[in-house]
Amino acid sequence: MPVVFIDVHTPSVAGMPRVVGDDEAGGAIAARHLLDLGHRSIAFIGDALADPFGFTSSRDRKAGMVRELQSY
């Protein structure tokens, strides 16, 4: 059965068909959009940072958002 992984960043699937996004850039883009709209009280809601499965999306999105907010 053909398989394509979506947003899996682990080395064990590096050679398999997969689609990955740039979560850190996504967090920065979201923060910039909210800032451009005039928002100044911005929060982040995501997965628990202590993730037994090794998912990194929320961690990376938050890092991008924080970086963008700090550069403002």
PDB file of C-alpha atoms in Angstrom:
ATOM      1  CA  MET A   1       0.000   0.000   0.000  1.00  0.00           C
ATOM      2  CA  PRO A   2       1.544   3.363  -0.993  1.00  0.00           C
ATOM      3  CA  VAL A   3       2.173   5.720   1.907  1.00  0.00           C
ATOM      4  CA  VAL A   4       3.021   9.426   2.058  1.00  0.00           C
ATOM      5  CA  PHE A   5       3.914  10.907   5.439  1.00  0.00           C
ATOM      6  CA  ILE A   6       2.701  14.398   6.258  1.00  0.00           C
ATOM      7  CA  ASP A   7       4.711  16.644   8.568  1.00  0.00           C
ATOM      8  CA  VAL A   8       6.896  13.846   9.947  1.00  0.00           C
ATOM      9  CA  HIS A   9      10.432  15.062  10.611  1.00  0.00           C
ATOM     10  CA  THR A  10      11.983  11.928  12.123  1.00  0.00           C
ATOM     11  CA  PRO A  11      15.071  10.424  10.440  1.00  0.00           C
ATOM     12  CA  SER A  12      13.365   7.023  10.230  1.00  0.00           C
ATOM     13  CA  VAL A  13      11.168   8.237   7.335  1.00  0.00           C
ATOM     14  CA  ALA A  14      13.705  10.538   5.657  1.00  0.00           C
ATOM     15  CA  GLY A  15      13.942   8.325   2.582  1.00  0.00           C
ATOM     16  CA  MET A  16      10.202   7.796   2.208  1.00  0.00           C
ATOM     17  CA  PRO A  17       7.676   9.952   0.345  1.00  0.00           C
ATOM     18  CA  ARG A  18       6.665  12.819   2.621  1.00  0.00           C
ATOM     19  CA  VAL A  19       5.373  16.355   2.656  1.00  0.00           C
ATOM     20  CA  VAL A  20       6.812  18.707   5.266  1.00  0.00           C
ATOM     21  CA  GLY A  21       6.181  22.346   5.991  1.00  0.00           C
ATOM     22  CA  ASP A  22       8.321  25.009   7.581  1.00  0.00           C
ATOM     23  CA  ASP A  23       6.615  25.278  10.971  1.00  0.00           C
ATOM     24  CA  GLU A  24       8.960  27.948  12.286  1.00  0.00           C
ATOM     25  CA  ALA A  25       8.277  30.179   9.291  1.00  0.00           C
ATOM     26  CA  GLY A  26       4.553  29.511   9.698  1.00  0.00           C
ATOM     27  CA  GLY A  27       4.638  30.740  13.289  1.00  0.00           C
ATOM     28  CA  ALA A  28       6.511  33.872  12.231  1.00  0.00           C
ATOM     29  CA  ILE A  29       4.069  34.550   9.388  1.00  0.00           C
ATOM     30  CA  ALA A  30       1.091  34.182  11.726  1.00  0.00           C
ATOM     31  CA  ALA A  31       2.628  36.559  14.278  1.00  0.00           C
ATOM     32  CA  ARG A  32       3.484  39.139  11.593  1.00  0.00           C
ATOM     33  CA  HIS A  33      -0.084  38.960  10.252  1.00  0.00           C
ATOM     34  CA  LEU A  34      -1.546  39.600  13.695  1.00  0.00           C
ATOM     35  CA  LEU A  35       0.894  42.459  14.327  1.00  0.00           C
ATOM     36  CA  ASP A  36       0.051  44.004  10.945  1.00  0.00           C
ATOM     37  CA  LEU A  37      -3.624  43.910  11.927  1.00  0.00           C
ATOM     38  CA  GLY A  38      -2.759  45.910  15.035  1.00  0.00           C
ATOM     39  CA  HIS A  39      -2.998  43.144  17.608  1.00  0.00           C
ATOM     40  CA  ARG A  40      -0.617  43.444  20.542  1.00  0.00           C
ATOM     41  CA  SER A  41      -1.929  40.826  23.025  1.00  0.00           C
ATOM     42  CA  ILE A  42      -1.044  37.624  21.208  1.00  0.00           C
ATOM     43  CA  ALA A  43      -1.050  34.141  22.702  1.00  0.00           C
ATOM     44  CA  PHE A  44       0.037  30.727  21.460  1.00  0.00           C
ATOM     45  CA  ILE A  45      -1.968  27.529  21.911  1.00  0.00           C
ATOM     46  CA  GLY A  46      -0.306  24.285  20.862  1.00  0.00           C
ATOM     47  CA  ASP A  47       0.641  20.779  21.874  1.00  0.00           C
ATOM     48  CA  ALA A  48       2.424  19.986  25.113  1.00  0.00           C
ATOM     49  CA  LEU A  49       6.125  20.691  24.696  1.00  0.00           C
ATOM     50  CA  ALA A  50       7.029  17.432  26.472  1.00  0.00           C
ATOM     51  CA  ASP A  51       5.934  15.152  23.620  1.00  0.00           C
ATOM     52  CA  PRO A  52       6.679  11.421  23.926  1.00  0.00           C
ATOM     53  CA  PHE A  53       6.097  10.957  20.176  1.00  0.00           C
ATOM     54  CA  GLY A  54       8.753  13.459  19.115  1.00  0.00           C
ATOM     55  CA  PHE A  55       6.400  15.798  17.263  1.00  0.00           C
ATOM     56  CA  THR A  56       8.028  19.178  16.722  1.00  0.00           C
ATOM     57  CA  SER A  57       5.345  21.238  14.955  1.00  0.00           C
ATOM     58  CA  SER A  58       4.054  23.162  17.972  1.00  0.00           C
ATOM     59  CA  ARG A  59       7.528  23.750  19.358  1.00  0.00           C
ATOM     60  CA  ASP A  60       8.771  25.098  16.014  1.00  0.00           C
ATOM     61  CA  ARG A  61       5.677  27.240  15.385  1.00  0.00           C
ATOM     62  CA  LYS A  62       6.028  28.780  18.827  1.00  0.00           C
ATOM     63  CA  ALA A  63       9.722  29.481  18.235  1.00  0.00           C
ATOM     64  CA  GLY A  64       8.915  31.284  14.984  1.00  0.00           C
ATOM     65  CA  MET A  65       6.147  33.272  16.618  1.00  0.00           C
ATOM     66  CA  VAL A  66       8.319  34.288  19.571  1.00  0.00           C
ATOM     67  CA  ARG A  67      11.171  35.296  17.273  1.00  0.00           C
ATOM     68  CA  GLU A  68       8.862  37.497  15.193  1.00  0.00           C
ATOM     69  CA  LEU A  69       7.240  39.086  18.254  1.00  0.00           C
ATOM     70  CA  GLN A  70      10.642  39.837  19.782  1.00  0.00           C
ATOM     71  CA  SER A  71      11.806  41.514  16.579  1.00  0.00           C
ATOM     72  CA  TYR A  72       8.824  43.872  16.628  1.00  0.00           C
TER      73      TYR A  72
END
